[in-house]
Short mmCIF file of C-alpha atoms and ligand atoms in Angstrom, two decimals:
data_model
loop_
_atom_site.label_atom_id
_atom_site.label_comp_id
_atom_site.label_asym_id
_atom_site.label_seq_id
_atom_site.Cartn_x
_atom_site.Cartn_y
_atom_site.Cartn_z
CA MET A 984 79.63 81.25 -81.81
CA LYS A 985 82.22 78.59 -82.68
CA GLN A 986 81.01 75.73 -84.84
CA LEU A 987 82.46 72.38 -85.90
CA TYR A 988 81.03 69.83 -88.31
CA VAL A 989 81.65 66.16 -87.56
CA ASP A 990 81.45 64.84 -91.09
CA LEU A 991 80.31 61.25 -90.75
CA GLY A 992 78.06 61.19 -93.82
CA ARG A 993 74.51 60.23 -92.83
CA ARG A 994 75.54 60.43 -89.17
CA ALA A 995 77.12 63.90 -89.42
CA TYR A 996 76.43 66.54 -86.79
CA ASP A 997 77.39 69.96 -85.53
CA ILE A 998 79.19 70.93 -82.34
CA LEU A 999 78.15 74.47 -81.34
CA ILE A 1000 80.15 76.31 -78.67
CA GLU A 1001 78.84 79.54 -77.15
CA ARG A 1002 78.36 81.08 -73.72
CA GLY A 1003 74.67 80.83 -72.84
CA ILE A 1004 73.80 78.43 -75.70
CA LEU A 1005 72.03 76.14 -73.26
CA LYS A 1006 69.21 78.71 -73.06
CA ALA A 1007 68.74 78.45 -76.84
CA ALA A 1008 68.81 74.66 -77.00
CA GLY A 1009 65.27 74.39 -78.40
CA GLN A 1010 65.97 76.80 -81.24
CA TYR A 1011 68.98 74.75 -82.42
CA MET A 1012 67.29 71.38 -81.96
CA ARG A 1013 63.94 72.18 -83.63
CA PRO A 1014 65.09 72.00 -87.28
CA LEU A 1015 66.99 68.73 -86.71
CA LEU A 1016 64.38 66.62 -84.97
CA GLN A 1017 61.15 65.11 -86.22
CA GLY A 1018 59.30 64.29 -83.01
CA ARG A 1019 57.78 66.60 -80.40
CA LYS A 1020 59.11 64.88 -77.28
CA VAL A 1021 62.48 65.32 -75.59
CA ALA A 1022 63.41 63.28 -72.50
CA ILE A 1023 66.16 65.09 -70.58
CA VAL A 1024 68.43 62.75 -68.63
CA THR A 1025 70.41 64.60 -65.97
CA ASP A 1026 71.67 64.20 -62.41
CA GLU A 1027 70.68 65.64 -59.04
CA ILE A 1028 73.57 68.12 -58.98
CA VAL A 1029 73.22 69.42 -62.55
CA GLU A 1030 69.42 69.65 -62.64
CA PRO A 1031 69.03 72.55 -60.15
CA PHE A 1032 71.62 74.60 -62.06
CA TYR A 1033 70.45 74.07 -65.62
CA GLY A 1034 67.26 71.98 -65.79
CA ALA A 1035 64.77 74.86 -65.81
CA ALA A 1036 66.60 76.88 -68.49
CA VAL A 1037 66.80 73.91 -70.84
CA ILE A 1038 63.15 72.98 -70.31
CA ALA A 1039 62.03 76.59 -70.90
CA SER A 1040 63.97 76.74 -74.15
CA LEU A 1041 62.64 73.40 -75.38
CA GLU A 1042 59.05 74.25 -74.52
CA GLU A 1043 59.35 77.61 -76.23
CA ALA A 1044 60.43 75.72 -79.36
CA GLY A 1045 57.31 73.54 -79.14
CA PHE A 1046 58.77 70.41 -77.51
CA GLN A 1047 57.07 68.39 -74.80
CA THR A 1048 59.65 67.50 -72.13
CA LYS A 1049 60.26 64.98 -69.38
CA LEU A 1050 63.04 65.22 -66.81
CA ILE A 1051 64.77 62.02 -65.71
CA VAL A 1052 66.95 62.92 -62.73
CA LEU A 1053 69.49 60.35 -61.51
CA PRO A 1054 71.92 60.23 -58.59
CA PRO A 1055 75.29 61.78 -59.57
CA GLY A 1056 78.51 59.86 -60.09
CA GLU A 1057 79.99 56.77 -61.72
CA GLY A 1058 77.81 54.55 -59.52
CA SER A 1059 74.87 55.46 -61.77
CA LYS A 1060 76.43 54.07 -64.94
CA THR A 1061 74.78 50.69 -64.44
CA ILE A 1062 72.40 48.35 -66.18
CA SER A 1063 69.90 48.90 -63.39
CA MET A 1064 69.95 52.68 -63.94
CA LEU A 1065 69.55 52.01 -67.65
CA GLU A 1066 66.38 50.12 -66.81
CA THR A 1067 65.15 53.11 -64.76
CA ILE A 1068 65.66 55.29 -67.84
CA TYR A 1069 63.90 52.79 -70.15
CA ASP A 1070 60.91 52.69 -67.80
CA ALA A 1071 60.73 56.49 -67.65
CA LEU A 1072 60.94 56.71 -71.45
CA MET A 1073 58.12 54.20 -71.82
CA ASP A 1074 56.00 56.18 -69.31
CA PHE A 1075 56.62 59.21 -71.51
CA ASP A 1076 55.30 57.21 -74.52
CA ILE A 1077 58.43 57.99 -76.48
CA THR A 1078 58.39 57.00 -80.18
CA ARG A 1079 61.20 56.46 -82.67
CA ALA A 1080 60.74 60.05 -83.86
CA ASP A 1081 61.51 61.46 -80.40
CA THR A 1082 64.73 62.44 -78.66
CA VAL A 1083 66.81 61.64 -75.59
CA MET A 1084 69.02 64.46 -74.34
CA ALA A 1085 71.99 64.12 -71.98
CA LEU A 1086 72.39 67.17 -69.73
CA GLY A 1087 75.40 66.51 -67.51
CA GLY A 1088 78.91 65.16 -67.34
CA GLY A 1089 80.41 62.08 -68.95
CA VAL A 1090 78.47 59.70 -66.74
CA ILE A 1091 75.11 61.08 -67.87
CA GLY A 1092 76.30 61.35 -71.50
CA ASP A 1093 77.45 57.72 -71.66
CA LEU A 1094 74.37 56.40 -69.89
CA ALA A 1095 71.74 58.49 -71.70
CA GLY A 1096 73.53 57.80 -74.99
CA PHE A 1097 73.36 54.06 -74.43
CA ALA A 1098 69.66 54.38 -73.57
CA ALA A 1099 69.09 56.43 -76.75
CA ALA A 1100 71.00 53.87 -78.83
CA THR A 1101 68.96 50.96 -77.59
CA ILE A 1102 65.43 52.12 -76.71
CA LEU A 1103 63.13 51.18 -79.60
CA ARG A 1104 66.36 50.20 -81.45
CA GLY A 1105 67.55 53.80 -81.43
CA VAL A 1106 66.09 57.31 -81.09
CA ALA A 1107 67.68 60.70 -81.72
CA PHE A 1108 70.27 61.77 -79.14
CA VAL A 1109 71.44 65.28 -78.20
CA GLN A 1110 74.36 66.08 -75.91
CA ILE A 1111 74.60 69.12 -73.61
CA PRO A 1112 77.82 68.35 -71.75
CA THR A 1113 78.32 70.26 -68.50
CA THR A 1114 81.78 69.15 -67.27
CA LEU A 1115 85.08 70.02 -68.91
CA LEU A 1116 85.78 66.34 -69.57
CA ALA A 1117 82.42 65.92 -71.27
CA GLN A 1118 82.81 69.15 -73.27
CA VAL A 1119 86.24 68.29 -74.67
CA ASP A 1120 85.95 64.55 -74.95
CA SER A 1121 83.02 62.31 -74.07
CA SER A 1122 80.18 64.24 -75.75
CA VAL A 1123 81.86 63.98 -79.17
CA GLY A 1124 82.46 60.76 -81.04
CA GLY A 1125 79.57 58.53 -80.10
CA LYS A 1126 81.08 56.21 -77.50
CA VAL A 1127 78.23 55.34 -75.12
CA ALA A 1128 78.36 52.71 -72.41
CA VAL A 1129 77.52 51.39 -68.98
CA ASP A 1130 79.83 49.70 -66.50
CA LEU A 1131 79.63 46.01 -65.62
CA LYS A 1132 80.82 44.23 -62.46
CA ALA A 1133 83.84 43.11 -64.50
CA GLY A 1134 84.90 46.67 -65.36
CA LYS A 1135 84.12 50.12 -66.70
CA ASN A 1136 82.43 50.77 -70.05
CA LEU A 1137 82.23 47.08 -70.92
CA ALA A 1138 78.70 47.19 -72.39
CA GLY A 1139 78.36 49.92 -74.98
CA ALA A 1140 78.01 51.06 -78.55
CA PHE A 1141 79.11 53.66 -81.05
CA TYR A 1142 76.07 55.92 -81.36
CA GLN A 1143 76.56 59.43 -82.64
CA PRO A 1144 74.48 62.34 -81.34
CA LYS A 1145 72.47 64.57 -83.69
CA LEU A 1146 73.88 67.71 -82.06
CA VAL A 1147 76.35 68.73 -79.35
CA LEU A 1148 75.71 72.07 -77.59
CA ILE A 1149 78.62 73.29 -75.46
CA ASP A 1150 78.00 76.13 -73.03
CA PRO A 1151 81.28 77.24 -71.42
CA ASN A 1152 79.27 79.00 -68.66
CA CYS A 1153 78.48 75.55 -67.24
CA LEU A 1154 82.10 75.31 -66.14
CA ASP A 1155 81.55 78.21 -63.71
CA THR A 1156 79.53 76.00 -61.37
CA LEU A 1157 81.93 73.08 -61.55
CA PRO A 1158 83.89 72.24 -58.37
CA SER A 1159 87.58 73.02 -58.99
CA ARG A 1160 88.54 69.37 -58.46
CA VAL A 1161 86.21 68.30 -61.28
CA LEU A 1162 87.53 71.12 -63.47
CA ALA A 1163 91.13 70.04 -62.81
CA ASP A 1164 90.15 66.49 -63.64
CA GLY A 1165 88.93 67.59 -67.08
CA MET A 1166 92.18 69.52 -67.61
CA ALA A 1167 93.99 66.20 -67.84
CA GLU A 1168 92.21 65.55 -71.14
CA VAL A 1169 92.96 69.08 -72.38
CA ILE A 1170 96.66 68.56 -71.57
CA LYS A 1171 96.45 65.20 -73.34
CA TYR A 1172 95.25 66.84 -76.58
CA GLY A 1173 98.15 69.28 -76.31
CA ALA A 1174 100.67 66.49 -75.73
CA VAL A 1175 99.45 64.33 -78.58
CA PHE A 1176 98.43 66.89 -81.23
CA ASP A 1177 99.03 70.51 -80.36
CA GLU A 1178 102.26 71.91 -78.88
CA PRO A 1179 101.03 75.54 -79.23
CA MET A 1180 98.11 74.63 -76.98
CA LEU A 1181 100.59 73.45 -74.32
CA ARG A 1182 102.22 76.89 -74.58
CA LEU A 1183 98.83 78.58 -74.19
CA LEU A 1184 98.22 76.51 -71.05
CA GLU A 1185 101.63 77.47 -69.68
CA GLN A 1186 100.98 81.14 -70.36
CA ALA A 1187 97.54 81.00 -68.69
CA GLY A 1188 99.44 79.97 -65.55
CA GLY A 1189 96.82 77.59 -64.13
CA LEU A 1190 93.08 77.13 -63.67
CA ALA A 1191 92.45 80.71 -62.49
CA GLY A 1192 93.94 82.18 -65.67
CA LEU A 1193 92.06 79.94 -68.07
CA ARG A 1194 88.61 81.56 -68.24
CA PRO A 1195 89.36 84.04 -71.05
CA HIS A 1196 90.83 81.19 -73.13
CA MET A 1197 88.14 78.63 -72.43
CA GLU A 1198 86.12 78.93 -75.66
CA GLU A 1199 89.28 78.72 -77.73
CA LEU A 1200 90.46 75.65 -75.77
CA LEU A 1201 87.09 73.91 -76.05
CA TYR A 1202 87.08 74.57 -79.77
CA ARG A 1203 90.60 73.26 -80.31
CA CYS A 1204 90.05 70.11 -78.25
CA CYS A 1205 86.74 69.38 -79.98
CA ASP A 1206 88.38 69.98 -83.34
CA TRP A 1207 91.08 67.38 -82.57
CA LYS A 1208 88.44 64.97 -81.35
CA ARG A 1209 86.37 65.66 -84.49
CA SER A 1210 89.32 64.95 -86.76
CA VAL A 1211 90.21 61.57 -85.23
CA VAL A 1212 86.56 60.48 -85.03
CA VAL A 1213 86.01 61.33 -88.69
CA GLU A 1214 89.18 59.45 -89.65
CA ASP A 1215 88.62 56.45 -87.36
CA GLU A 1216 85.11 56.33 -85.97
CA GLN A 1217 85.39 52.72 -84.75
CA ASP A 1218 88.64 53.22 -82.83
CA GLN A 1219 90.90 50.96 -84.87
CA GLY A 1220 93.66 53.47 -85.63
CA SER A 1221 94.25 57.17 -85.03
CA ARG A 1222 91.44 57.47 -82.47
CA MET A 1223 93.60 55.36 -80.18
CA LEU A 1224 95.91 58.39 -79.84
CA LEU A 1225 93.30 59.71 -77.41
CA ASN A 1226 94.38 56.92 -75.10
CA PHE A 1227 97.69 58.57 -74.22
CA GLY A 1228 98.30 57.90 -70.52
CA HIS A 1229 95.14 55.83 -70.18
CA THR A 1230 96.57 52.29 -69.90
CA LEU A 1231 98.72 53.17 -66.90
CA GLY A 1232 96.02 55.57 -65.66
CA HIS A 1233 93.67 52.61 -65.59
CA ALA A 1234 96.17 50.70 -63.44
CA TYR A 1235 96.04 53.51 -60.85
CA GLU A 1236 92.24 53.69 -60.94
CA VAL A 1237 91.89 49.94 -60.42
CA ALA A 1238 94.67 49.73 -57.81
CA TYR A 1239 92.83 52.29 -55.67
CA HIS A 1240 89.34 50.90 -56.46
CA TYR A 1241 88.30 54.08 -58.34
CA GLU A 1242 88.16 55.88 -54.98
CA THR A 1243 91.36 57.77 -54.28
CA TYR A 1244 92.25 59.16 -57.69
CA PRO A 1245 89.63 60.45 -60.14
CA HIS A 1246 90.09 59.61 -63.81
CA GLY A 1247 91.91 62.84 -64.73
CA GLN A 1248 94.45 62.48 -61.92
CA ALA A 1249 95.09 58.87 -62.92
CA VAL A 1250 95.53 59.81 -66.59
CA SER A 1251 97.90 62.66 -65.66
CA ALA A 1252 100.12 60.34 -63.68
CA GLY A 1253 99.89 57.80 -66.52
CA MET A 1254 100.98 60.39 -69.12
CA CYS A 1255 103.89 61.49 -66.92
CA LYS A 1256 104.98 57.91 -66.30
CA ILE A 1257 105.05 57.18 -70.04
CA ALA A 1258 107.02 60.39 -70.59
CA ARG A 1259 109.57 59.32 -67.95
CA MET A 1260 109.78 55.84 -69.50
CA GLN A 1261 110.52 57.52 -72.82
CA GLN A 1262 113.18 59.67 -71.18
CA GLN A 1263 114.74 56.56 -69.65
CA ALA A 1264 114.83 55.00 -73.13
CA GLY A 1265 116.36 58.14 -74.66
CA MET A 1266 113.22 58.92 -76.67
CA LEU A 1267 112.37 62.24 -74.96
CA SER A 1268 114.78 64.77 -73.46
CA SER A 1269 114.80 65.50 -69.75
CA GLN A 1270 113.85 69.13 -70.60
CA GLU A 1271 110.73 67.97 -72.48
CA VAL A 1272 109.71 65.66 -69.65
CA GLN A 1273 110.32 68.33 -67.03
CA ARG A 1274 108.35 70.86 -69.04
CA PHE A 1275 105.43 68.45 -69.36
CA GLN A 1276 105.43 67.55 -65.67
CA ASN A 1277 105.59 71.22 -64.67
CA LEU A 1278 102.49 71.86 -66.77
CA VAL A 1279 100.66 68.95 -65.16
CA ARG A 1280 101.51 70.36 -61.70
CA LEU A 1281 100.41 73.85 -62.79
CA TYR A 1282 96.92 72.42 -63.33
CA GLU A 1283 96.86 70.77 -59.89
CA LEU A 1284 97.28 67.27 -61.23
CA PRO A 1285 99.71 64.57 -60.04
CA THR A 1286 102.80 63.43 -61.95
CA GLU A 1287 103.13 60.19 -59.98
CA ILE A 1288 100.87 57.71 -58.22
CA PRO A 1289 102.44 54.84 -56.27
CA CYS A 1290 101.58 51.51 -57.89
CA THR A 1291 102.79 47.91 -57.68
CA MET A 1292 104.09 46.00 -60.70
CA GLU A 1293 101.21 43.54 -60.18
CA SER A 1294 98.67 46.34 -60.68
CA TYR A 1295 100.47 47.57 -63.78
CA VAL A 1296 100.60 44.06 -65.27
CA HIS A 1297 96.93 43.46 -64.47
CA ALA A 1298 95.91 46.70 -66.25
CA ILE A 1299 98.12 45.98 -69.26
CA LEU A 1300 96.67 42.50 -69.69
CA LYS A 1301 93.10 43.79 -69.26
CA ASP A 1302 93.48 46.77 -71.60
CA LYS A 1303 90.52 46.91 -73.98
CA LYS A 1304 92.86 48.09 -76.75
CA GLY A 1305 95.12 45.10 -76.18
CA ARG A 1306 95.01 41.89 -78.20
CA GLY A 1307 96.25 39.27 -75.74
CA ASP A 1308 100.01 39.39 -75.95
CA LYS A 1309 100.11 42.67 -77.90
CA ILE A 1310 99.14 46.20 -76.93
CA THR A 1311 99.07 49.53 -78.73
CA LEU A 1312 100.80 52.02 -76.48
CA ILE A 1313 100.66 55.74 -77.22
CA LEU A 1314 104.05 57.42 -77.12
CA LEU A 1315 105.24 60.96 -77.83
CA GLU A 1316 107.60 61.50 -80.73
CA GLN A 1317 107.92 64.97 -79.20
CA LEU A 1318 105.61 67.21 -77.15
CA GLY A 1319 102.65 67.83 -79.47
CA LYS A 1320 103.07 64.69 -81.56
CA GLY A 1321 101.73 61.34 -80.38
CA VAL A 1322 102.33 58.07 -82.20
CA LEU A 1323 100.82 54.60 -82.01
CA ALA A 1324 103.37 52.07 -80.79
CA PRO A 1325 102.21 48.46 -81.08
CA MET A 1326 104.36 46.27 -78.85
CA ALA A 1327 104.45 42.94 -77.06
CA THR A 1328 102.92 43.25 -73.59
CA ALA A 1329 106.03 41.47 -72.21
CA ASP A 1330 108.24 44.24 -73.64
CA LEU A 1331 106.05 46.92 -72.06
CA VAL A 1332 106.19 45.17 -68.69
CA ARG A 1333 110.01 44.89 -68.94
CA TRP A 1334 110.28 48.58 -69.86
CA LEU A 1335 108.12 49.53 -66.88
CA GLN A 1336 110.22 47.36 -64.56
CA GLU A 1337 113.44 49.01 -65.78
CA THR A 1338 111.97 52.50 -65.30
CA GLU A 1339 110.61 51.62 -61.85
CA LEU A 1340 114.02 50.34 -60.82
CA GLN A 1341 115.79 53.39 -62.16
CA GLU A 1342 113.32 55.76 -60.45
CA LYS A 1343 113.71 53.87 -57.16
CA GLN A 1344 117.51 54.07 -57.40
CA SER A 1345 117.52 57.78 -58.22
CA LYS A 1346 115.19 58.47 -55.26
CA GLU A 1347 117.49 56.49 -52.93
CA ARG A 1348 120.77 57.91 -54.23
CA PRO A 1349 120.80 61.38 -52.57
CA GLN A 1350 119.91 59.81 -49.19
CA GLU A 1351 122.73 57.26 -49.51
CA GLU A 1352 125.16 60.03 -50.36
CA ALA A 1353 124.01 62.04 -47.34
CA VAL A 1354 124.71 59.13 -44.94
P1 NAD B 1365 80.58 63.05 -63.99
O1 NAD B 1365 79.63 62.96 -65.09
O2 NAD B 1365 80.44 62.10 -62.86
O3 NAD B 1365 80.57 64.54 -63.41
C1 NAD B 1365 81.39 64.85 -62.33
C2 NAD B 1365 80.59 65.56 -61.23
O4 NAD B 1365 80.30 66.89 -61.64
C3 NAD B 1365 79.24 64.92 -60.92
O5 NAD B 1365 79.04 64.94 -59.54
C4 NAD B 1365 78.23 65.86 -61.59
O6 NAD B 1365 76.99 65.87 -60.93
C5 NAD B 1365 78.92 67.18 -61.45
N1 NAD B 1365 78.59 68.19 -62.45
C6 NAD B 1365 78.45 68.01 -63.78
N2 NAD B 1365 78.30 69.18 -64.40
C7 NAD B 1365 78.32 70.13 -63.44
C8 NAD B 1365 78.25 71.54 -63.47
N3 NAD B 1365 78.18 72.21 -64.62
N4 NAD B 1365 78.29 72.20 -62.29
C9 NAD B 1365 78.43 71.52 -61.12
N5 NAD B 1365 78.54 70.19 -61.04
C10 NAD B 1365 78.50 69.52 -62.19
O7 NAD B 1365 82.09 62.91 -64.48
P2 NAD B 1365 82.84 63.34 -65.82
O8 NAD B 1365 84.24 63.51 -65.42
O9 NAD B 1365 82.15 64.42 -66.55
O10 NAD B 1365 82.71 62.02 -66.74
C11 NAD B 1365 83.32 60.80 -66.38
C12 NAD B 1365 82.70 59.70 -67.21
O11 NAD B 1365 82.94 59.96 -68.58
C13 NAD B 1365 83.25 58.32 -66.92
O12 NAD B 1365 82.18 57.44 -66.75
C14 NAD B 1365 84.02 57.97 -68.17
O13 NAD B 1365 84.02 56.59 -68.44
C15 NAD B 1365 83.27 58.74 -69.21
N6 NAD B 1365 84.03 59.05 -70.42
C16 NAD B 1365 83.47 58.76 -71.61
C17 NAD B 1365 84.15 59.05 -72.78
C18 NAD B 1365 83.49 58.79 -74.10
O14 NAD B 1365 84.14 58.95 -75.13
N7 NAD B 1365 82.24 58.43 -74.13
C19 NAD B 1365 85.41 59.66 -72.73
C20 NAD B 1365 85.96 59.96 -71.50
C21 NAD B 1365 85.26 59.64 -70.34
N1 LIG B 1366 87.71 59.14 -75.10
C1 LIG B 1366 88.28 58.30 -76.06
C2 LIG B 1366 87.51 58.19 -77.33
O1 LIG B 1366 86.49 58.80 -77.53
O2 LIG B 1366 87.93 57.47 -78.18
#
């Protein structure tokens, strides 16, 4: 078993990574939790795969359980679904000694976490993430939220779990599109912190070659996440490095109404766009940018998504990490080393315009020459 300790003092917790650990959930949770009740929040796709095994393990460890099964997908991350969870928790007569567990992807983790943070002013929370994105990113670090009409993740909290149990076997039932989506975050960790991990991903040759390396990758990603969360729990400094590619990625998500491009595809294109902007400004070599884009393609993710300047500007101005006329962009000093780059939003818009123009000209040039 691989183990990490997120050292946040009184809010510290372990991340345990092992194939099959889901079937031993009760055994790992029992010593950490006071109460006897665990409410398991999950979705209609995940529950048939893993619900029974988790319940059996919890009951064997002496817990009383209740399943709360929600429709899958981002559409469930709403205040009204939160109310459904609150009602189910009240029906279960949950007390402040009891526990809410998230069994699912990032949607379930964010939603169940927000319910755990707020019901009775906070009960214990355990994460069993079942998508790659949730295993390497959203289950660690305590960001919990629901979406509002005005945008994603706008009502939320920092609320750390008591335990994160990561079972790499869960990835075996994941549709390949969802797996590829999570790979965007893995590639992001490599780009920002860990050049050797980029090499490992290149050597694996794509999704099919990854299985033997999965535990190692999960461990390394969680370790990077652990280190930034411990250093900057409230997202005021180094944790922002995790946002590499996300500002422009958000522009693509919004421009296509969250329908055409899932989060990971949008982030991939966002990372590649920033890399090309840096190449245009002489900050990254063409070899580095080509290498990075080849890796993104290897994992079935896009390097470009068509987008208007209006959509870019809208996303930049709306960026949660922005402060009005300033924004903290994440750039790469080199592959494997991200840096925070505070800049005026007007400068970022100008830089994007210049890169757009240059990319348009270089796409037109060969055709002109052929005429
Ligand atoms: P998701 O939770 O919607 O899961 C994707 C799909 O996979 C769903 O249909 C789900 O039912 C299915 N699924 C989950 N596990 C499965 C399994 N093992 N086998 C088969 N199917 C399975 O999406 P996601 O990509 O995991 O998470 C996206 C969410 O995470 C977004 O809401 C995003 O805002 C949030 N997020 C949060 C943080 C954070 O720090 N809290 C970080 C990144 C993303
Ligand atoms: N996923 C970004 C963060 O946890 O800060």
